[in-house]
Structure formats: structure tokens, C-alpha cells
Short mmCIF file of C-alpha atoms in Angstrom, two decimals:
data_model
loop_
_atom_site.label_atom_id
_atom_site.label_comp_id
_atom_site.label_asym_id
_atom_site.label_seq_id
_atom_site.Cartn_x
_atom_site.Cartn_y
_atom_site.Cartn_z
CA MET A 199 133.20 90.45 91.62
CA ASN A 200 135.95 91.50 94.37
CA ARG A 201 134.51 90.11 97.85
CA GLU A 202 137.15 91.78 100.02
CA ARG A 203 135.05 95.59 100.05
CA ALA A 204 134.91 96.91 103.64
CA ALA A 205 131.00 96.80 104.48
CA VAL A 206 129.80 100.40 104.96
CA CYS A 207 126.99 102.32 107.17
CA HIS A 208 124.95 103.09 104.33
CA CYS A 209 122.74 106.17 106.31
CA LEU A 210 119.93 108.37 103.81
CA LEU A 211 120.22 112.78 104.12
CA ILE A 212 117.01 114.34 103.00
CA GLU A 213 116.39 118.09 102.34
CA THR A 214 112.95 118.55 102.80
CA ASP A 215 110.81 121.33 102.26
CA LEU A 216 109.06 122.08 106.17
CA ASP A 217 110.73 119.23 108.26
CA GLY A 218 114.45 120.50 107.97
CA LEU A 219 117.25 117.71 107.53
CA VAL A 220 116.02 113.95 108.31
CA LEU A 221 118.03 111.78 108.43
CA VAL A 222 117.85 107.61 107.86
CA ASP A 223 119.71 106.00 110.41
CA THR A 224 122.93 107.78 111.87
CA GLY A 225 125.97 104.58 111.49
CA LEU A 226 128.94 105.04 113.99
CA GLY A 227 128.79 108.67 115.77
CA THR A 228 131.89 110.83 116.23
CA ALA A 229 132.40 109.25 120.06
CA ASP A 230 132.29 106.08 119.30
CA LEU A 231 135.27 106.67 116.64
CA GLN A 232 136.99 108.08 120.03
CA HIS A 233 136.82 105.33 122.46
CA PRO A 234 135.53 102.06 120.55
CA ASP A 235 135.68 99.83 123.07
CA ARG A 236 133.58 101.72 125.59
CA SER A 237 131.04 103.22 123.40
CA LEU A 238 130.00 99.72 121.07
CA GLY A 239 131.44 97.15 123.14
CA ALA A 240 134.82 95.95 123.27
CA ASP A 241 133.89 92.02 121.55
CA TRP A 242 131.83 94.05 118.95
CA GLU A 243 134.41 96.21 117.70
CA ALA A 244 137.47 93.35 117.75
CA TYR A 245 134.91 91.17 114.91
CA ALA A 246 133.52 94.37 113.69
CA GLN A 247 136.74 96.09 113.22
CA PRO A 248 134.89 99.27 112.62
CA ALA A 249 137.26 102.02 110.12
CA LEU A 250 137.67 104.96 112.71
CA ASN A 251 137.34 107.65 110.36
CA PRO A 252 135.84 110.78 111.27
CA GLU A 253 135.23 112.20 108.17
CA GLU A 254 133.10 109.59 107.11
CA CYS A 255 131.09 110.49 110.47
CA ALA A 256 127.38 111.89 109.56
CA LEU A 257 128.03 114.76 111.12
CA HIS A 258 131.34 115.79 109.56
CA GLN A 259 129.55 114.93 105.87
CA VAL A 260 126.58 117.36 107.36
CA VAL A 261 128.87 119.84 107.93
CA ARG A 262 131.00 118.87 104.73
CA LEU A 263 127.62 120.04 102.70
CA GLY A 264 127.21 123.09 104.60
CA TYR A 265 124.65 122.50 106.77
CA ALA A 266 124.64 122.69 110.75
CA PRO A 267 124.16 120.23 113.24
CA ARG A 268 120.82 121.07 113.47
CA ASP A 269 119.51 121.39 110.43
CA VAL A 270 118.93 117.25 111.41
CA ARG A 271 115.37 117.91 112.76
CA HIS A 272 114.86 114.11 112.36
CA ILE A 273 116.55 110.77 112.81
CA VAL A 274 114.99 108.06 111.45
CA LEU A 275 116.11 104.37 112.48
CA THR A 276 115.31 101.13 110.77
CA HIS A 277 116.37 99.51 113.98
CA LEU A 278 117.96 100.49 116.88
CA HIS A 279 121.50 98.44 116.73
CA ARG A 280 124.68 99.69 117.81
CA ASP A 281 125.97 100.74 113.69
CA HIS A 282 122.80 102.92 113.48
CA THR A 283 121.97 104.57 116.58
CA GLY A 284 126.39 106.06 116.59
CA GLY A 285 125.25 109.13 115.61
CA LEU A 286 122.49 110.10 117.74
CA PRO A 287 124.90 111.94 120.01
CA ASP A 288 126.11 114.71 117.54
CA PHE A 289 122.30 115.83 116.83
CA PRO A 290 120.97 115.96 120.20
CA HIS A 291 118.68 117.99 119.71
CA ALA A 292 116.76 115.94 116.72
CA ARG A 293 112.98 113.95 117.17
CA VAL A 294 114.18 110.11 116.58
CA HIS A 295 111.20 107.77 114.81
CA VAL A 296 111.24 104.44 114.54
CA HIS A 297 108.48 101.63 114.60
CA PRO A 298 106.39 101.61 116.90
CA ASP A 299 107.13 97.50 117.43
CA GLU A 300 110.95 98.44 117.79
CA TYR A 301 110.53 101.48 120.53
CA ARG A 302 108.23 98.33 122.16
CA SER A 303 110.96 96.17 122.27
CA VAL A 304 112.73 97.97 124.04
CA THR A 305 110.37 99.94 126.69
CA ASP A 306 107.85 97.44 126.66
CA PRO A 307 110.03 94.89 129.51
CA THR A 308 106.57 92.20 128.48
CA ALA A 309 107.67 92.69 124.22
CA ALA A 310 109.73 90.00 122.67
CA HIS A 311 112.95 90.17 122.59
CA HIS A 312 113.04 93.09 125.36
CA ARG A 313 116.27 92.09 126.52
CA TYR A 314 117.94 91.33 123.20
CA SER A 315 116.84 94.51 122.21
CA LEU A 316 118.00 96.24 124.82
CA ASP A 317 121.39 94.80 124.92
CA ARG A 318 121.61 96.40 121.43
CA PHE A 319 120.90 99.07 122.17
CA MET A 320 124.69 100.99 123.62
CA PRO A 321 124.18 102.78 126.48
CA SER A 322 126.36 105.62 125.45
CA HIS A 323 124.15 106.02 122.34
CA GLN A 324 120.84 106.77 123.86
CA ALA A 325 123.18 109.15 127.37
CA HIS A 326 121.81 111.70 126.26
CA ASP A 327 118.09 110.81 126.43
CA PRO A 328 117.50 110.67 123.30
CA LEU A 329 113.50 111.77 121.44
CA LEU A 330 112.43 108.56 120.79
CA THR A 331 109.42 108.03 119.39
CA PRO A 332 107.42 105.69 117.26
CA ALA A 333 106.07 106.35 114.29
CA LEU A 334 101.84 105.47 114.07
CA ALA A 335 100.09 103.84 111.81
CA ALA A 336 99.91 105.05 108.52
CA GLU A 337 95.88 106.01 107.34
CA ASN A 338 96.86 103.47 104.47
CA SER A 339 99.07 100.68 106.35
CA GLU A 340 100.25 98.82 103.36
CA TRP A 341 102.90 100.24 101.11
CA PHE A 342 102.96 97.94 97.64
CA GLY A 343 101.42 94.94 99.73
CA PHE A 344 103.32 95.45 102.52
CA PRO A 345 101.42 95.46 105.77
CA GLY A 346 101.55 97.47 108.61
CA VAL A 347 103.02 100.65 107.79
CA ALA A 348 104.16 103.29 109.93
CA ARG A 349 104.13 107.15 109.52
CA PRO A 350 106.76 109.19 111.92
CA GLN A 351 105.45 112.19 114.11
CA GLY A 352 105.36 115.98 112.77
CA MET A 353 106.16 115.05 110.05
CA ALA A 354 105.08 116.14 106.62
CA CYS A 355 106.99 114.63 104.17
CA GLU A 356 105.91 111.80 102.49
CA LEU A 357 107.79 109.10 104.68
CA LEU A 358 107.02 105.75 105.64
CA LEU A 359 108.44 103.12 107.76
CA VAL A 360 107.55 99.46 106.18
CA PRO A 361 108.17 96.89 108.29
CA LEU A 362 110.82 94.76 107.26
CA PRO A 363 110.52 91.68 110.32
CA GLY A 364 113.49 88.89 111.14
CA HIS A 365 116.44 91.10 112.53
CA SER A 366 115.53 92.83 115.16
CA ALA A 367 111.59 92.51 117.15
CA GLY A 368 111.03 95.71 115.16
CA HIS A 369 112.94 96.60 111.93
CA ALA A 370 111.45 98.13 109.52
CA GLY A 371 112.63 99.89 105.83
CA VAL A 372 112.10 103.51 105.93
CA ALA A 373 110.52 104.62 101.89
CA VAL A 374 110.52 108.56 100.70
CA ARG A 375 109.88 109.41 97.52
CA ASP A 376 112.97 111.15 95.96
CA GLY A 377 112.86 114.93 93.40
CA GLY A 378 111.17 112.19 90.08
CA GLY A 379 109.19 110.71 92.24
CA ARG A 380 109.71 107.62 92.44
CA TRP A 381 111.24 105.37 95.95
CA LEU A 382 113.68 105.24 97.70
CA LEU A 383 113.24 101.93 100.31
CA HIS A 384 116.51 102.24 102.37
CA ALA A 385 115.84 98.34 103.91
CA GLY A 386 118.34 98.27 106.63
CA ASP A 387 119.87 94.64 108.09
CA ALA A 388 116.71 93.10 106.10
CA TYR A 389 119.28 92.33 103.52
CA MET A 390 123.52 92.62 103.09
CA PHE A 391 124.14 91.51 99.61
CA HIS A 392 122.57 93.07 97.32
CA GLY A 393 123.33 88.47 95.31
CA GLU A 394 120.07 87.90 97.88
CA LEU A 395 117.57 89.94 95.72
CA GLU A 396 119.64 89.98 92.45
CA HIS A 397 120.53 86.45 91.82
CA THR A 398 118.35 83.52 91.48
CA PRO A 399 118.34 81.38 93.32
CA PRO A 400 119.30 84.08 96.03
CA LEU A 401 123.63 84.20 96.94
CA SER A 402 124.64 85.36 100.59
CA HIS A 403 128.09 87.08 101.07
CA PRO A 404 130.69 84.70 102.86
CA VAL A 405 130.95 86.91 105.41
CA LEU A 406 127.93 88.67 106.01
CA GLU A 407 125.59 85.83 106.13
CA PRO A 408 126.69 85.01 109.71
CA VAL A 409 126.50 88.07 110.42
CA GLN A 410 122.92 88.47 109.87
CA GLN A 411 122.97 85.10 111.54
CA GLY A 412 123.65 85.96 114.27
CA ALA A 413 122.06 88.72 114.76
CA GLN A 414 118.67 87.77 113.78
CA THR A 415 115.91 87.46 116.10
CA ASP A 416 113.29 85.62 113.28
CA ALA A 417 115.67 83.69 110.44
CA ALA A 418 112.12 82.14 108.74
CA ALA A 419 110.57 86.18 108.90
CA ARG A 420 113.81 87.26 107.92
CA VAL A 421 113.60 84.53 104.64
CA VAL A 422 109.81 86.18 104.43
CA THR A 423 111.03 89.55 103.66
CA ARG A 424 114.08 88.63 101.92
CA ASP A 425 111.62 87.08 99.50
CA ARG A 426 109.50 89.59 99.65
CA LEU A 427 111.71 92.24 98.81
CA ARG A 428 113.12 90.44 95.99
CA ALA A 429 109.13 90.40 94.51
CA LEU A 430 109.46 93.82 94.79
CA ARG A 431 112.62 94.29 93.20
CA HIS A 432 111.57 92.63 90.16
CA ASP A 433 107.34 93.70 89.61
CA HIS A 434 107.89 97.59 90.92
CA ALA A 435 111.83 98.23 89.35
CA ASP A 436 110.50 101.12 87.25
CA GLU A 437 108.48 102.56 90.83
CA VAL A 438 110.71 101.25 93.48
CA THR A 439 114.70 101.79 94.00
CA VAL A 440 115.48 99.58 97.02
CA PHE A 441 119.03 99.65 98.70
CA SER A 442 121.05 98.18 102.41
CA ALA A 443 123.02 99.11 104.82
CA HIS A 444 125.43 97.38 104.80
CA ASP A 445 126.85 96.60 100.71
CA PRO A 446 129.64 98.55 99.47
CA TRP A 447 129.03 97.24 95.90
CA GLU A 448 125.46 98.76 96.44
CA LEU A 449 126.37 102.28 97.49
CA SER A 450 129.39 102.36 95.03
CA ARG A 451 126.57 102.12 92.25
CA LEU A 452 123.50 104.42 93.77
CA ALA A 453 126.68 107.28 94.53
CA ALA A 454 127.66 106.95 90.56
CA PRO A 455 126.01 109.70 88.48
CA GLY A 456 122.57 109.83 88.13
CA HIS A 457 121.64 108.14 90.74
CA VAL A 458 120.11 109.77 94.09
CA THR A 459 122.11 109.16 97.77
#
């Protein structure tokens, strides 16, 4: 396998009947590409070396599909790190939903990892005062055995925030039904390389693994989350498709004809 592909920021755009467009994660935004050193931080830009291609931004892709930016009424985030929140200013009227633990980590000074969480939620991504909203505990708080599931407020579609702890204080996957009734689980940064789920023993990527280790808030919790995702993929392959935010090989497979992305 070629391991030299560039990492991606895999977002998910959901068309709904009642909630308009729902965007899961935003990737980098248009302002990030114009002034990356100021918007993203010079150190992070130098390390990550993001592609500065405006056509890859969620805003341009939404417009290319024939929609207006205002059609994106809701944004659901796996977590509040800069490579997942950069597009927030491009959709200033959207309500932004996060798991209550992630919301608490950036709004409550007494929360664990508060300063760490604030440092990674970039000022440029929240300068427009986004409508940041904590999800509410779901009536059935488990999803395939994952506890603490929350449901975004004010949305009619079947979408859940599933805690996948370890990477950030309130990191969560986003589970939604596809058109055929299967579940899609956008697992965010719970893992970064498909080998972590598909190989036995788990196979990490030599470039992505140091990134994961440097960002995590709880290493032990991250390993537990990874192993639970491995079991989910094995035991419920006919019901759930799991994918992560940064794996380009996964994105290529899901974008192939016959898959839903």
C-alpha cells in the first residue's frame, strides 16, 4: 500500500427533509487558506503543511452541489480542534452542535482539560460567535453498546453524537442513517488509519500515529475506544459503516461508485 498519500479532512454533508443541510465537521475554511499562519497558527501550519486549495473547502463544495451557504442549517462537530472547525465562519448562521462533554470543556473553567481545549479551538474560528449548542442525552443513551449518547437539539433527523473518548475531552462520533437504512459513523479522530481497525494486531500509520499521540487527552481511553470500534466493525459490519476524519484510503473507498459519502 502506498503510504505517501496526503491526509484528508473528511466531512459529511447530509440532505434532510426537515433540517436542511447538516454538515458533519467543517475541515479548514476559506479564511484559513487566506491567512493560515494567523488563522491556524504558524507552528501548526508548518507542521501540518495543509493544502491551500479553496476548492476543497466545504463552502465551495456545497456551492458546487447547487446549494447556498445558508442551506447549511446545522453543523455537528466530532470535536473542537482547528482542522475540524475551520469552516465555521463560512456558515455563520448554522447552529453548531457538540457533545455536552466537549461543550463543557471549552465553556467551564473547572472542566478537565479546559485550557487544553480552549487552546485548540482557534479564536479565528469563533470570532463570529457561533451558535455553539450542547447536545442533550438521548432517550436511549446507548448505541450498539456505546454509552452516553446525545442527540442534537432542534433537529428532526435521526442523528446521534456517540462518545468516543480519548482524543479530546468530549470527542464523539456522529452516527446517522444512510438512504438504505444502514448507519454511518463518522468517528472523527478516534483513529486515524484504517489499519487500526482492520488489522490484527492493530496497525498504526508511522506518520499519523505521532499526531494522534500528541493530540490525545487520555491515551488509555483512546485505546479502549479503538478496540470498541474494532469490535463494532467486526460484529455489526452489515449494519454500520465506520470511517475516520483523516484517512485518504478510506475516503477513496467510500467515494467509489456504490458507496454513500
